[in-house]
Coordinates of C-alpha atoms in Angstrom, one line a residue:
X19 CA -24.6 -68.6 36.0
X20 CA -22.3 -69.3 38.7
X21 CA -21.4 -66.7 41.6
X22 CA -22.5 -64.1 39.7
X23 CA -20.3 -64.7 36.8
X24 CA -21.6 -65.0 33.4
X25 CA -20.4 -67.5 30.8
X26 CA -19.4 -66.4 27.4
X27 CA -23.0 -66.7 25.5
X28 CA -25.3 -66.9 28.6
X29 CA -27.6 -64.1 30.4
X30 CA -27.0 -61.0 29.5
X31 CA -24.3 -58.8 31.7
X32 CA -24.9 -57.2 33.8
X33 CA -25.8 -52.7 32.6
X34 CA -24.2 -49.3 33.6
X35 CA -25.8 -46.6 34.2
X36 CA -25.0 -43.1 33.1
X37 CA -27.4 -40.3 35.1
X38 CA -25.4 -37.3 32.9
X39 CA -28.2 -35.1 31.7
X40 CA -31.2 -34.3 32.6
X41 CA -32.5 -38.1 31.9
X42 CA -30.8 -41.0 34.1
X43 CA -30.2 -44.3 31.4
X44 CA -29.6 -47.8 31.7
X45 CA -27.4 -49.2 29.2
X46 CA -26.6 -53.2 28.2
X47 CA -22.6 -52.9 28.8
X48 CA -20.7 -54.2 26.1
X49 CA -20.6 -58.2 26.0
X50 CA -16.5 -60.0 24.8
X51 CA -17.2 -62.4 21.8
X52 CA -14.7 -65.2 21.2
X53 CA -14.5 -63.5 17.8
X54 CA -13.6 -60.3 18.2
X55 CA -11.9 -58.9 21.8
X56 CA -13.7 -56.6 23.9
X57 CA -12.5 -53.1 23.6
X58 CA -12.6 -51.0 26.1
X59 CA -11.5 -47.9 24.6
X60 CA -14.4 -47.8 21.6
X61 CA -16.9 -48.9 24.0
X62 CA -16.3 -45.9 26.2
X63 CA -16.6 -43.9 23.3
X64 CA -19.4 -45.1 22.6
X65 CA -21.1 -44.2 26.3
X66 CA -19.4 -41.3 26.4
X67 CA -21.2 -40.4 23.4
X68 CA -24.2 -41.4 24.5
X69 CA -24.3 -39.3 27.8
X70 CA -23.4 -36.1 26.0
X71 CA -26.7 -36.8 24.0
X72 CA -29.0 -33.9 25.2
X73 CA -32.5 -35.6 23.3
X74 CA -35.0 -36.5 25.3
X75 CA -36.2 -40.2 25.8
X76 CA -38.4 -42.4 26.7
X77 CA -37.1 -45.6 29.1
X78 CA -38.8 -48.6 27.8
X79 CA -38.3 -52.1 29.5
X80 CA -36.3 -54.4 27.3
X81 CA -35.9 -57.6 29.2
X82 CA -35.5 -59.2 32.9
X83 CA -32.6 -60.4 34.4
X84 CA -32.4 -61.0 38.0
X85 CA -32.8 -57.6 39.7
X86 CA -31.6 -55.6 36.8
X87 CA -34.1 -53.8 34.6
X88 CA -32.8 -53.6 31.3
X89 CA -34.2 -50.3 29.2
X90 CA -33.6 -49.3 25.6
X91 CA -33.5 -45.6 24.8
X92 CA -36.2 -44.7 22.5
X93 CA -35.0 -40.7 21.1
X94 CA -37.5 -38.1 20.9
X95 CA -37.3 -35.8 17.9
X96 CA -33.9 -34.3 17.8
X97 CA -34.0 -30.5 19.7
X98 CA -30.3 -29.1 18.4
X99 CA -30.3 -25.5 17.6
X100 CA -29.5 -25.2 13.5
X101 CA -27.1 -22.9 12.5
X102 CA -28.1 -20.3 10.3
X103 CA -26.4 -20.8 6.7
X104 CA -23.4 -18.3 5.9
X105 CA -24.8 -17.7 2.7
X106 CA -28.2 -16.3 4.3
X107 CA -26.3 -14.2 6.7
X108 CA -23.7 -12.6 4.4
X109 CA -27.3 -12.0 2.4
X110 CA -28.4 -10.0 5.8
X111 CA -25.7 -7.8 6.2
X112 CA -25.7 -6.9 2.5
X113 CA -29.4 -5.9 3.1
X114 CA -28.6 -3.9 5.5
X115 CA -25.3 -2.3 3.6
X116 CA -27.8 -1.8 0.6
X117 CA -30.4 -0.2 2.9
X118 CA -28.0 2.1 4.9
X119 CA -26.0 3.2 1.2
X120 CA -29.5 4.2 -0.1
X121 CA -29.7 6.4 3.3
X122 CA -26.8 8.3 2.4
X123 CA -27.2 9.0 -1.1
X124 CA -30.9 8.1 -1.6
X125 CA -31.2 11.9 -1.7
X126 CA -28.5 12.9 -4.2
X127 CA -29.2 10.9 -7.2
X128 CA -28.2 12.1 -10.8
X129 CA -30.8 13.5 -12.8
X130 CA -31.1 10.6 -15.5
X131 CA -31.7 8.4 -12.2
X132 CA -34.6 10.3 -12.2
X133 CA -35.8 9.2 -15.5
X134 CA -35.8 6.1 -14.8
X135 CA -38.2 6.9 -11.3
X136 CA -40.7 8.1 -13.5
X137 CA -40.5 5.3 -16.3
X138 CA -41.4 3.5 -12.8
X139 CA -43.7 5.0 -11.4
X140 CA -45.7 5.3 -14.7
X141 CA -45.8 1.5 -15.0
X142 CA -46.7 0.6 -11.2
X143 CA -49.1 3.0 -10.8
X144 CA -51.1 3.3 -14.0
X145 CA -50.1 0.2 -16.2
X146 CA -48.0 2.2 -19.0
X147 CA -44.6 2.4 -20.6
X148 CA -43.4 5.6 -20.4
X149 CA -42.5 8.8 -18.3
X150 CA -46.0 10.3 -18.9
X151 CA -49.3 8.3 -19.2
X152 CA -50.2 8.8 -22.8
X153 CA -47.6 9.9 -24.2
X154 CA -45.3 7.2 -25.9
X155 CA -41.6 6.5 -25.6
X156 CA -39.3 4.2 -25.6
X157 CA -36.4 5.4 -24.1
X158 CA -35.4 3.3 -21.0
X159 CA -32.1 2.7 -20.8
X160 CA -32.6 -0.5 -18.7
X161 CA -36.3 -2.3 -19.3
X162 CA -35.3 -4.8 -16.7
X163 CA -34.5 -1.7 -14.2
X164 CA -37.8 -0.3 -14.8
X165 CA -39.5 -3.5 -15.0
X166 CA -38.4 -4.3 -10.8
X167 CA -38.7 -0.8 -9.8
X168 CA -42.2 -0.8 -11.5
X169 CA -43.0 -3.9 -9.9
X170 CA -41.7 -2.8 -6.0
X171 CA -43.5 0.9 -6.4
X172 CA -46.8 -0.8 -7.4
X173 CA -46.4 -2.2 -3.8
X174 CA -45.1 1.1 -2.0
X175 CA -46.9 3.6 -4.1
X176 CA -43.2 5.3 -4.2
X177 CA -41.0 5.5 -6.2
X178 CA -37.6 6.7 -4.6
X179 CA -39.2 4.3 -2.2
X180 CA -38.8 1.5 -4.3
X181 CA -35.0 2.4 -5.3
X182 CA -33.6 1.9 -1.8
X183 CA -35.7 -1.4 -1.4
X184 CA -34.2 -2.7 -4.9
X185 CA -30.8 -1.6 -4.1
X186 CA -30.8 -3.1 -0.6
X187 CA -32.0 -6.6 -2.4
X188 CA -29.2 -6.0 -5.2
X189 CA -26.4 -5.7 -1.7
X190 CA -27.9 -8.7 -0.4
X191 CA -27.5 -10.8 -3.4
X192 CA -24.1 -9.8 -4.4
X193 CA -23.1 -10.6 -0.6
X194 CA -24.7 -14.1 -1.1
X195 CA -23.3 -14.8 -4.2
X196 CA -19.6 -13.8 -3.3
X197 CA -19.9 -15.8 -0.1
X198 CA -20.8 -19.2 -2.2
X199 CA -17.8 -18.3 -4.9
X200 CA -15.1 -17.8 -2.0
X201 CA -16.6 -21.2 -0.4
X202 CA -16.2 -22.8 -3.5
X203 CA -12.1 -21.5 -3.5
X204 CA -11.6 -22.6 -0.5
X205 CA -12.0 -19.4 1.7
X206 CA -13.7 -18.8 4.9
X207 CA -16.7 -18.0 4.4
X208 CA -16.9 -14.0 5.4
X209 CA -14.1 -13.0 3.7
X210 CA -15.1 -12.5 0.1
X211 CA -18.7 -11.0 0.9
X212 CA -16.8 -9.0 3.5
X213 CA -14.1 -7.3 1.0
X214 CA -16.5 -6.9 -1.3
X215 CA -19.4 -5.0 0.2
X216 CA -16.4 -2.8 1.5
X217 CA -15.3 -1.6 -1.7
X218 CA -18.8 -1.4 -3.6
X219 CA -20.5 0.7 -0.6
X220 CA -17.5 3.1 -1.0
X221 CA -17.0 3.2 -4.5
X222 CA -17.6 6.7 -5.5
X223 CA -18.5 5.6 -9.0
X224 CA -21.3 3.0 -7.6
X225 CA -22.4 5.5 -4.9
X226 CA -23.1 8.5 -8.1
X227 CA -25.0 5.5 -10.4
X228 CA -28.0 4.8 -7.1
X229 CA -31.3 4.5 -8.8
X230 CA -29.6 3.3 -12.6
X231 CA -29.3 0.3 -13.8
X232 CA -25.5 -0.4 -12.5
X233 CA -25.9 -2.0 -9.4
X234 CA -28.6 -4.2 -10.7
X235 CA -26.1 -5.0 -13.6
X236 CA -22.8 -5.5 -11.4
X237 CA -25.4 -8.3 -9.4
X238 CA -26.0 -10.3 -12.2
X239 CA -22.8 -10.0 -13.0
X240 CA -21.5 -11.6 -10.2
X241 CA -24.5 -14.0 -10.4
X242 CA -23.5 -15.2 -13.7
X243 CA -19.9 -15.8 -12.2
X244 CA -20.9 -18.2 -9.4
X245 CA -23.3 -20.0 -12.0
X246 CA -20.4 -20.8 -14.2
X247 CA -18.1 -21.0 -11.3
X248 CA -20.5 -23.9 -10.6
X249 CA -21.0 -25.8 -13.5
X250 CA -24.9 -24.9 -13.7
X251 CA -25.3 -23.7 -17.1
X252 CA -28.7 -23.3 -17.3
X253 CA -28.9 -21.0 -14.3
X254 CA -26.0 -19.1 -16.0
X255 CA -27.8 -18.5 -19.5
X256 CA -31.0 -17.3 -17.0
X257 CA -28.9 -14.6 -15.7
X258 CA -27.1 -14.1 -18.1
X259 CA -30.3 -13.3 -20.2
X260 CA -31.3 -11.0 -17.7
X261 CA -28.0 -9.3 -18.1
X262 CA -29.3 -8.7 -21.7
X263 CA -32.9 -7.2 -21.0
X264 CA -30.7 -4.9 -18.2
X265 CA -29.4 -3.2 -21.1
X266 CA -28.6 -4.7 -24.3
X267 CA -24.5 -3.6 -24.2
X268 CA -24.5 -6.2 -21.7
X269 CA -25.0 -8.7 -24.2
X270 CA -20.8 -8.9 -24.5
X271 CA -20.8 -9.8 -20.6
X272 CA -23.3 -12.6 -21.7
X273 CA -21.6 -14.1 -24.6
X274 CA -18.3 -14.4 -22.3
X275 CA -20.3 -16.7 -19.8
X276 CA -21.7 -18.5 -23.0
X277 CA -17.7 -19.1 -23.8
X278 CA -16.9 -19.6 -20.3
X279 CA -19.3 -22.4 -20.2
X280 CA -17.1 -24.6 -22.3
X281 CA -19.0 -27.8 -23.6
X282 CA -22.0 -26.7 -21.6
X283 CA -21.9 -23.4 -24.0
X284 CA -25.6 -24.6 -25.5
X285 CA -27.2 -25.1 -22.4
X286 CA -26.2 -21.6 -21.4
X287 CA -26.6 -20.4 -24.3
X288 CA -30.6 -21.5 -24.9
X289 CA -31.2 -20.4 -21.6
X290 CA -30.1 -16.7 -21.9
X291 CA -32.2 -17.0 -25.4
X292 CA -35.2 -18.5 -23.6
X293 CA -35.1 -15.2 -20.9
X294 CA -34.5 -12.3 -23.6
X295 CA -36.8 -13.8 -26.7
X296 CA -40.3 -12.8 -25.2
X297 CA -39.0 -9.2 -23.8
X298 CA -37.0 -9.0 -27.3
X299 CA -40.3 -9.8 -29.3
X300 CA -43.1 -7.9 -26.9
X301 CA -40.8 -4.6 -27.4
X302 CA -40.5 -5.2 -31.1
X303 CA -44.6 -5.9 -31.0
X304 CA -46.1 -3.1 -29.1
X305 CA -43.0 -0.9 -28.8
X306 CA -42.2 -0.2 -31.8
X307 CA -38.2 -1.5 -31.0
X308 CA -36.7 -4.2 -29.6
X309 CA -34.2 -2.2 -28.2
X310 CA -34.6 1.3 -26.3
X311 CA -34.5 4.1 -28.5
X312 CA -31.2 5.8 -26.9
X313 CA -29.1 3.0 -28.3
X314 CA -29.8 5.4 -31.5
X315 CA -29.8 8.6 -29.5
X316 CA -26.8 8.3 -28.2
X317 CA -24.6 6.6 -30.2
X318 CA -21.7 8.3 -31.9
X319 CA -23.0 11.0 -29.5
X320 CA -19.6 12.8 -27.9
X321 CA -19.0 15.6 -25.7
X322 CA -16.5 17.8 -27.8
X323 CA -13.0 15.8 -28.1
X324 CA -14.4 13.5 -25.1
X325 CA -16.1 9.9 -26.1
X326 CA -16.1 6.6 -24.1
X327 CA -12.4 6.1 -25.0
X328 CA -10.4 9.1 -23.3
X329 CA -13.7 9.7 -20.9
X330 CA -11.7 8.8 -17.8
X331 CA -9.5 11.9 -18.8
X332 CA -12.3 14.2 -18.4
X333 CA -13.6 12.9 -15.2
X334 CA -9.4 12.9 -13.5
X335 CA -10.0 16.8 -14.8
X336 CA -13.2 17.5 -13.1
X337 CA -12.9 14.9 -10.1
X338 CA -9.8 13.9 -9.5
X339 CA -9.8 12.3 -5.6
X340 CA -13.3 10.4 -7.0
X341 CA -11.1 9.5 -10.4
X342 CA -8.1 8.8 -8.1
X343 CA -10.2 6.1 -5.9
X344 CA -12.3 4.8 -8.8
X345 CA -9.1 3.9 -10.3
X346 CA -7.1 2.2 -7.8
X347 CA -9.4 -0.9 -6.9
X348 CA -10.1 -1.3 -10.9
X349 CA -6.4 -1.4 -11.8
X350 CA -5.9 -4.2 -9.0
X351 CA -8.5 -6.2 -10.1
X352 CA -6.7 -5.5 -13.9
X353 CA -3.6 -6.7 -12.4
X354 CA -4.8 -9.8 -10.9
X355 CA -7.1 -10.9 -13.4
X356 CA -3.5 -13.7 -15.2
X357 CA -3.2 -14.9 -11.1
X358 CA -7.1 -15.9 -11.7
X359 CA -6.7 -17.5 -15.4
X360 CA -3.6 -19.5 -14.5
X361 CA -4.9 -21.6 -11.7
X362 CA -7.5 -24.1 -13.0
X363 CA -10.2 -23.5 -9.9
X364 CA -9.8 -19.9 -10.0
X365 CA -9.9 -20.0 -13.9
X366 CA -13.8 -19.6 -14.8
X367 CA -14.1 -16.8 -11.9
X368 CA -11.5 -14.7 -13.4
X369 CA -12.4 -15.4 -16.8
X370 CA -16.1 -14.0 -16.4
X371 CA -15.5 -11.0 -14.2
X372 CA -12.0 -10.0 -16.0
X373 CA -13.0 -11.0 -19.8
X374 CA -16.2 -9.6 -19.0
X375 CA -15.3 -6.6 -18.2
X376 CA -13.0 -5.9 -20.8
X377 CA -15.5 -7.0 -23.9
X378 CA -18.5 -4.5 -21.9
X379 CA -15.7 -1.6 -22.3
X380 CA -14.9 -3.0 -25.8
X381 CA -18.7 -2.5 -26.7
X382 CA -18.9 0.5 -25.5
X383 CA -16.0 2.0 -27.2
X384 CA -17.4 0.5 -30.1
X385 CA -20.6 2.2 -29.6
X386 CA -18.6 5.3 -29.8
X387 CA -21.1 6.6 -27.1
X388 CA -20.3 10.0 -25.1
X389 CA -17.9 9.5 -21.7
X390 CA -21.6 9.5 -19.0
X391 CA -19.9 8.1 -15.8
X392 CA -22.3 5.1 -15.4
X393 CA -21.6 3.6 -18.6
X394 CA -18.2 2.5 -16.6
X395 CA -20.0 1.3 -13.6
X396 CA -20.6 -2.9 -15.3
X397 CA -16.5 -2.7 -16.2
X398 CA -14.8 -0.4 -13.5
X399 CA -17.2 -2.6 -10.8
X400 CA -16.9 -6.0 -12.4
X401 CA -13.1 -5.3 -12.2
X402 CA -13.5 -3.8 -8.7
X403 CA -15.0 -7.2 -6.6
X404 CA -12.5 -9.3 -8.8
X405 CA -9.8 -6.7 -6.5
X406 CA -12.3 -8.0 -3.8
X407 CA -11.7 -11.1 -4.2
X408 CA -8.0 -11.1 -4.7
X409 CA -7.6 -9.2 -1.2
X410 CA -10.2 -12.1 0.3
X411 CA -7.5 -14.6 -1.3
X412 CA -4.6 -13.1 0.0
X413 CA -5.1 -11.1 2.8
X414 CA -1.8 -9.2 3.1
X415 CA -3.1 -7.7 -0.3
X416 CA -6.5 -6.9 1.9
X417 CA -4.7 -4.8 4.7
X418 CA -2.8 -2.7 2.2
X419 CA -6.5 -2.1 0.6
X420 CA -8.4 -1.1 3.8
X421 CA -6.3 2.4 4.1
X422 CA -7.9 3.1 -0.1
X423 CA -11.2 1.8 1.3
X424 CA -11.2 4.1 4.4
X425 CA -10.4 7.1 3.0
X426 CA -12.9 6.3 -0.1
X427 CA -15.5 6.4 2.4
X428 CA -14.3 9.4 3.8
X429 CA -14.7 11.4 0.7
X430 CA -18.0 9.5 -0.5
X431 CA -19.3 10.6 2.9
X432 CA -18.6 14.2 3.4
X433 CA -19.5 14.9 -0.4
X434 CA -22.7 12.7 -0.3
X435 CA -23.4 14.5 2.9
X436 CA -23.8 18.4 0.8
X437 CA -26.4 16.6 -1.3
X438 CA -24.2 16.1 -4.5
X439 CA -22.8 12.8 -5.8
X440 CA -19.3 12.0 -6.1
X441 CA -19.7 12.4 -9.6
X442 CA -22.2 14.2 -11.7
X443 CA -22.3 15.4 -15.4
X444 CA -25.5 17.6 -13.9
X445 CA -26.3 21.0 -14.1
X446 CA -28.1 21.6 -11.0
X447 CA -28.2 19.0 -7.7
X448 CA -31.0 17.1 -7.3
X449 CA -32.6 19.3 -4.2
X450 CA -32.4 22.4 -6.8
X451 CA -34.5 21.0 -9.7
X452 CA -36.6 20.1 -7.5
X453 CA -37.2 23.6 -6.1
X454 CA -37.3 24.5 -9.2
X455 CA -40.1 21.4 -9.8
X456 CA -42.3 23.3 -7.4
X457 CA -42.3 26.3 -8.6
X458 CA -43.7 25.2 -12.3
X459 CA -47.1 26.4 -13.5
X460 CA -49.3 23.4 -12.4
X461 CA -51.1 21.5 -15.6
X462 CA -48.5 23.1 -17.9
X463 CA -46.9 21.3 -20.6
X464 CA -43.0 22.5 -20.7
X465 CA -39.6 21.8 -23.1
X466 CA -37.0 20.9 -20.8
X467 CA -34.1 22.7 -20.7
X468 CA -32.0 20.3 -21.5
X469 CA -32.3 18.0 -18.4
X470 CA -35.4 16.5 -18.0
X471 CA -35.0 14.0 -15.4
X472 CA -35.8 15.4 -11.6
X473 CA -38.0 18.1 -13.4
X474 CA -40.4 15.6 -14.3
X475 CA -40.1 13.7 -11.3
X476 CA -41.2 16.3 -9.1
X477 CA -43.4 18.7 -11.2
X478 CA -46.9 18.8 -11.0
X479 CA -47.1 19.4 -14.8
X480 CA -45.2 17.8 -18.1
X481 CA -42.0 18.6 -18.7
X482 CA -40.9 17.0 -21.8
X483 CA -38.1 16.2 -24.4
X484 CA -36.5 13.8 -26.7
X485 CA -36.4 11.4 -24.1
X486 CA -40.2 12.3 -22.8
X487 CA -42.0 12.5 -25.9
X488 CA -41.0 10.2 -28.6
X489 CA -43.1 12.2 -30.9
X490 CA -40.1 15.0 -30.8
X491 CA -37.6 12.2 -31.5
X492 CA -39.6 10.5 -34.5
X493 CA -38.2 12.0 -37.6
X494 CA -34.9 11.7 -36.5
X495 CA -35.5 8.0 -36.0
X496 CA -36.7 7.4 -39.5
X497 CA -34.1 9.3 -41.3
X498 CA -31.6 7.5 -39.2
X499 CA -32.9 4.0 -40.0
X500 CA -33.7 4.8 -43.4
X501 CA -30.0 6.1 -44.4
X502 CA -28.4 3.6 -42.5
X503 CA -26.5 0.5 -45.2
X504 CA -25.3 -2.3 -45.1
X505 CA -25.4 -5.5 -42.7
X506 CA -26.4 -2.2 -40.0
X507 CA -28.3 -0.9 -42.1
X508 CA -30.6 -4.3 -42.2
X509 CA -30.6 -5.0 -38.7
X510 CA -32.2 -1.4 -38.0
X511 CA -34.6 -2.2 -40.9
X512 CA -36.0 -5.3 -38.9
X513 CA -35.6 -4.1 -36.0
X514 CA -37.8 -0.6 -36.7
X515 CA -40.2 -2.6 -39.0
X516 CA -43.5 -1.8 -36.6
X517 CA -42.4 1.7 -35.9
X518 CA -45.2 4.0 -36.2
X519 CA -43.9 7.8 -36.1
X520 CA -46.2 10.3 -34.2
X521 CA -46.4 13.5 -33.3
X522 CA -44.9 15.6 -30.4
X523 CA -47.3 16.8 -27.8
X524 CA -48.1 20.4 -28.0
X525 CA -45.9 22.9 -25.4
X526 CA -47.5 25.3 -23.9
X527 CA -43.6 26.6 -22.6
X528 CA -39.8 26.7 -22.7
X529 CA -37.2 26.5 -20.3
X530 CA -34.3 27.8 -20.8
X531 CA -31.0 28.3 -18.4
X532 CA -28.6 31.1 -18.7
X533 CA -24.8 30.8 -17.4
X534 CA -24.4 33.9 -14.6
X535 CA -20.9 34.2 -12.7
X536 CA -20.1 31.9 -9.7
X537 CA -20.9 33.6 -6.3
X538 CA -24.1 34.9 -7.2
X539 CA -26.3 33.0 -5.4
X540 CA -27.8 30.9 -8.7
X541 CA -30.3 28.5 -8.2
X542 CA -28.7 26.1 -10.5
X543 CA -24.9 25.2 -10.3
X544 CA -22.4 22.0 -9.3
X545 CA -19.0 21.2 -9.6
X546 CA -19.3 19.8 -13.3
X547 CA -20.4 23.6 -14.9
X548 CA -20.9 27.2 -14.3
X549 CA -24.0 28.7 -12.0
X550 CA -27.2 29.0 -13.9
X551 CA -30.2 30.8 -14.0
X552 CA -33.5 29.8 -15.6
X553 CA -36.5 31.4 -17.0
X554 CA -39.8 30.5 -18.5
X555 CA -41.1 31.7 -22.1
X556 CA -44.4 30.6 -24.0
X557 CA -44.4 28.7 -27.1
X558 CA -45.6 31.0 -30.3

């Protein structure tokens, strides 16, 4: 070294110091090479770099060189703040969606929401299937339902309890799921949960289904959909098995994601079979049926003129603003479901929702079953978040929506707020049979008038029917399955093969209800009938 000028592969030159930060560091400055020319301008990247680096270090001596102390930065562990994934905040506010819906209309469920409470609160608190302890049936709708509702009120000793927490879960993971499929279509990533928690909190159809199975069902529904969407078949065929065990009309949803799945069809396919098999064969076993006993009940069941069909007639006749709301978002989704099939990455999304939808109301029309308003909630809301997602995608299609959405909250709210659903097929509101709960002899055994549901929730005695006591439905069942033919015929057969018929339970009483004029102060009466009275009478 001469006059403090280096030579080109000598000592090393001489270091820069950056003090930015809370830690002061010494740092070799770049050295030219024959090879390659210095550059300045990545070189001051590089320290600039360096001084914005907010980790703490340690300053270890490196090597002499005349008075400069040369250090190397040694980094402590790194102390950036994470940020929290979208996916687990969308999950959050759906949570808290699902918590504050269950607020509003926690108190005015339908009375076959009911039934399922007390299939639930039979099996978490004493162990047994059915809406009494020791007295069989096999008449829940949704096993799945009851088996999560079961499993929450063993925790909270509660069953209304345990509806809010299950629906508040079912928000969150629809919220989650939507976020991952509009990330996956290139959308930011609040926009699809956004859009559709907005039109499933103020769907006046999902709002009068709280505490059934469609919530539960419209979740795995959009589960399945982000599964496929994905290309993880296996995961698909779990939900979608699960979507089978929810209730077995699902099973069309299912076998769309099977189809969906393209060459991966077998791998979804086993998996949905690997999920439903043991339920499927510990019903059959100790149940009696593989499948819940109303699939007989109510089949071919119809209300006058009115079945599953031309039910949507009935319900513009007794509801029309609900109807009128209900309708819009579903015929949107309806609408868009060819924009979603012709574009390749939007083609498996719209294939499950939109196909899937259509082949659940093709079931069901098949089922010939009677027009009850939640057997529309898996199409209607499968066809409702694909209208989500569409106004997500284009959102000049979203601001036209909010006006819909606003006023659907409007009317969900002030009629919600009285203590009756948007819609209800019910006799009396929840509040009055349960009035009516209390004031039941205590102990007694009682036929239901018809509606059995809140009764049996809330009474301090039996109140029993059909769906109660399987012992009054038994000799229905075997004539049933016995004159049935054909391919039918044989799958009834098999699927019957352990039923054991027994007898009803001995009532002590008899409800009955008696229509009186509107105005007179009733104790039974909503907007689907006329006002009612009721009466006890013993059992000769």
């Amino acid at each position: 070294m001469e006059g403090g000028r280096q030579e080109t592969g000598g000592e090393p030159p001489p270091v820069s110091t950056l003090t930015r930060g809370r830690h002061a560091r010494v740092r070799e400055a770049p050295l030219p090479s024959p090879d390659r020319p210095f550059r300045r301008r990545a070189a001051q990247h590089e320290l600039d770099a360096d001084a914005f680096d907010d980790r703490p270090t340690d300053l270890i001596p490196r090597q002499q060189s005349g008075r400069h102390q040369l250090f190397a930065p040694v980094h402590g562990p790194a102390r950036h703040r994470r940020a929290v994934p979208p996916t687990a905040v969308a999950a959050a506010v759906g949570v808290l969606v699902g918590a504050t819906v269950f607020a509003v209309v926690g108190r005015a469920m339908v009375d076959d929401a009911y039934i399922t409470l007390t299939y639930a609160r039979t099996l978490g608190i004493y162990g047994e299937w059915g809406v009494y302890p020791g007295v069989p049936s096999n008449t829940a709708t949704s096993p799945l339902n009851v088996l999560l509702l079961g499993g929450v009120t063993a925790v909270v000793r509660d069953a209304v309890t345990a509806t809010g927490v299950l629906l508040a879960i079912c928000y969150g993971l629809v919220a989650a799921w939507l976020t991952k499929i509009g990330v996956r279509i290139g959308m930011p990533a609040w926009r699809a949960p956004a859009a559709g928690l907005a039109l499933l909190a103020t769907s006046p159809l999902m709002l009068s289904t709280v505490g059934l199975e469609s919530t539960l069902a419209l979740t795995l529904i959009v589960g399945v959909t982000e599964r496929v969407s994905a290309r993880a078949p296996w995961a698909a065929g779990l939900l979608a098995g699960l979507l089978v065990i929810t209730r077995p009309d699902l099973g069309a949803v299912a076998l769309v994601a099977v189809v969906v799945s393209g060459r991966d069809w077998w791998r979804t396919a086993l998996g949905a079979t690997a999920v439903t098999l043991p339920w499927l064969a510990w019903s059959w076993y100790l149940l009696g049926s593989a499948i819940p006993d109303t699939l007989m009940v109510k089949s071919g069941i119809h209300w006058g003129p009115w079945s599953f069909a031309n039910g949507p007639g009935l319900w513009s006749e007794k509801f029309p603003t609900a109807t009128v709301l209900i309708a819009i978002p579903t015929l949107v989704g309806l609408v868009a479901l060819p924009f979603w099939l012709v574009r390749p990455e939007l083609r498996r999304i719209g294939a499950v929702i939109g196909f899937g939808a259509l082949a659940h109301a093709g079931a069901m029309t098949a089922l010939s079953v009677a027009p009850f308003h939640w057997y529309y909630a898996p199409s209607t809301g499968a066809l409702t978040l694909l209208a989500a997602l569409t106004c997500a995608r284009i959102p000049r299609v979203a601001v036209a929506a909010a006006p819909v959405v606003a006023l659907a909250a409007v009317c969900a709210g002030l009629v919600v707020a009285s203590g009756v659903p948007p819609l209800t097929s019910n006799w009396a509101t929840a509040a009055q049979y349960e009035r009516i709960a209390r004031q039941l002899p205590r102990g007694a055994t009682i036929e239901s008038p018809g509606e059995v549901g809140t009764l049996a929730y809330y009474c301090r005695c039996r109140v029993l029917d059909g769906l109660a006591d399987r012992g009054s439905i038994s000799a229905s069942l075997r004539t049933r399955v016995d004159e049935a033919t054909g391919f039918g015929g044989a799958l009834l057969r098999l699927n019957y093969l352990n039923f054991e018929p027994v007898r009803p339970v001995p009532r002590d009483m008899r409800m009955t209800t008696k229509i009186v004029p509107s105005g007179t102060g009733a104790p039974m009466g909503t907007a689907w009938g006329p006002d009612r009275t009721w009466a006890l009478a013993p059992v000769r």
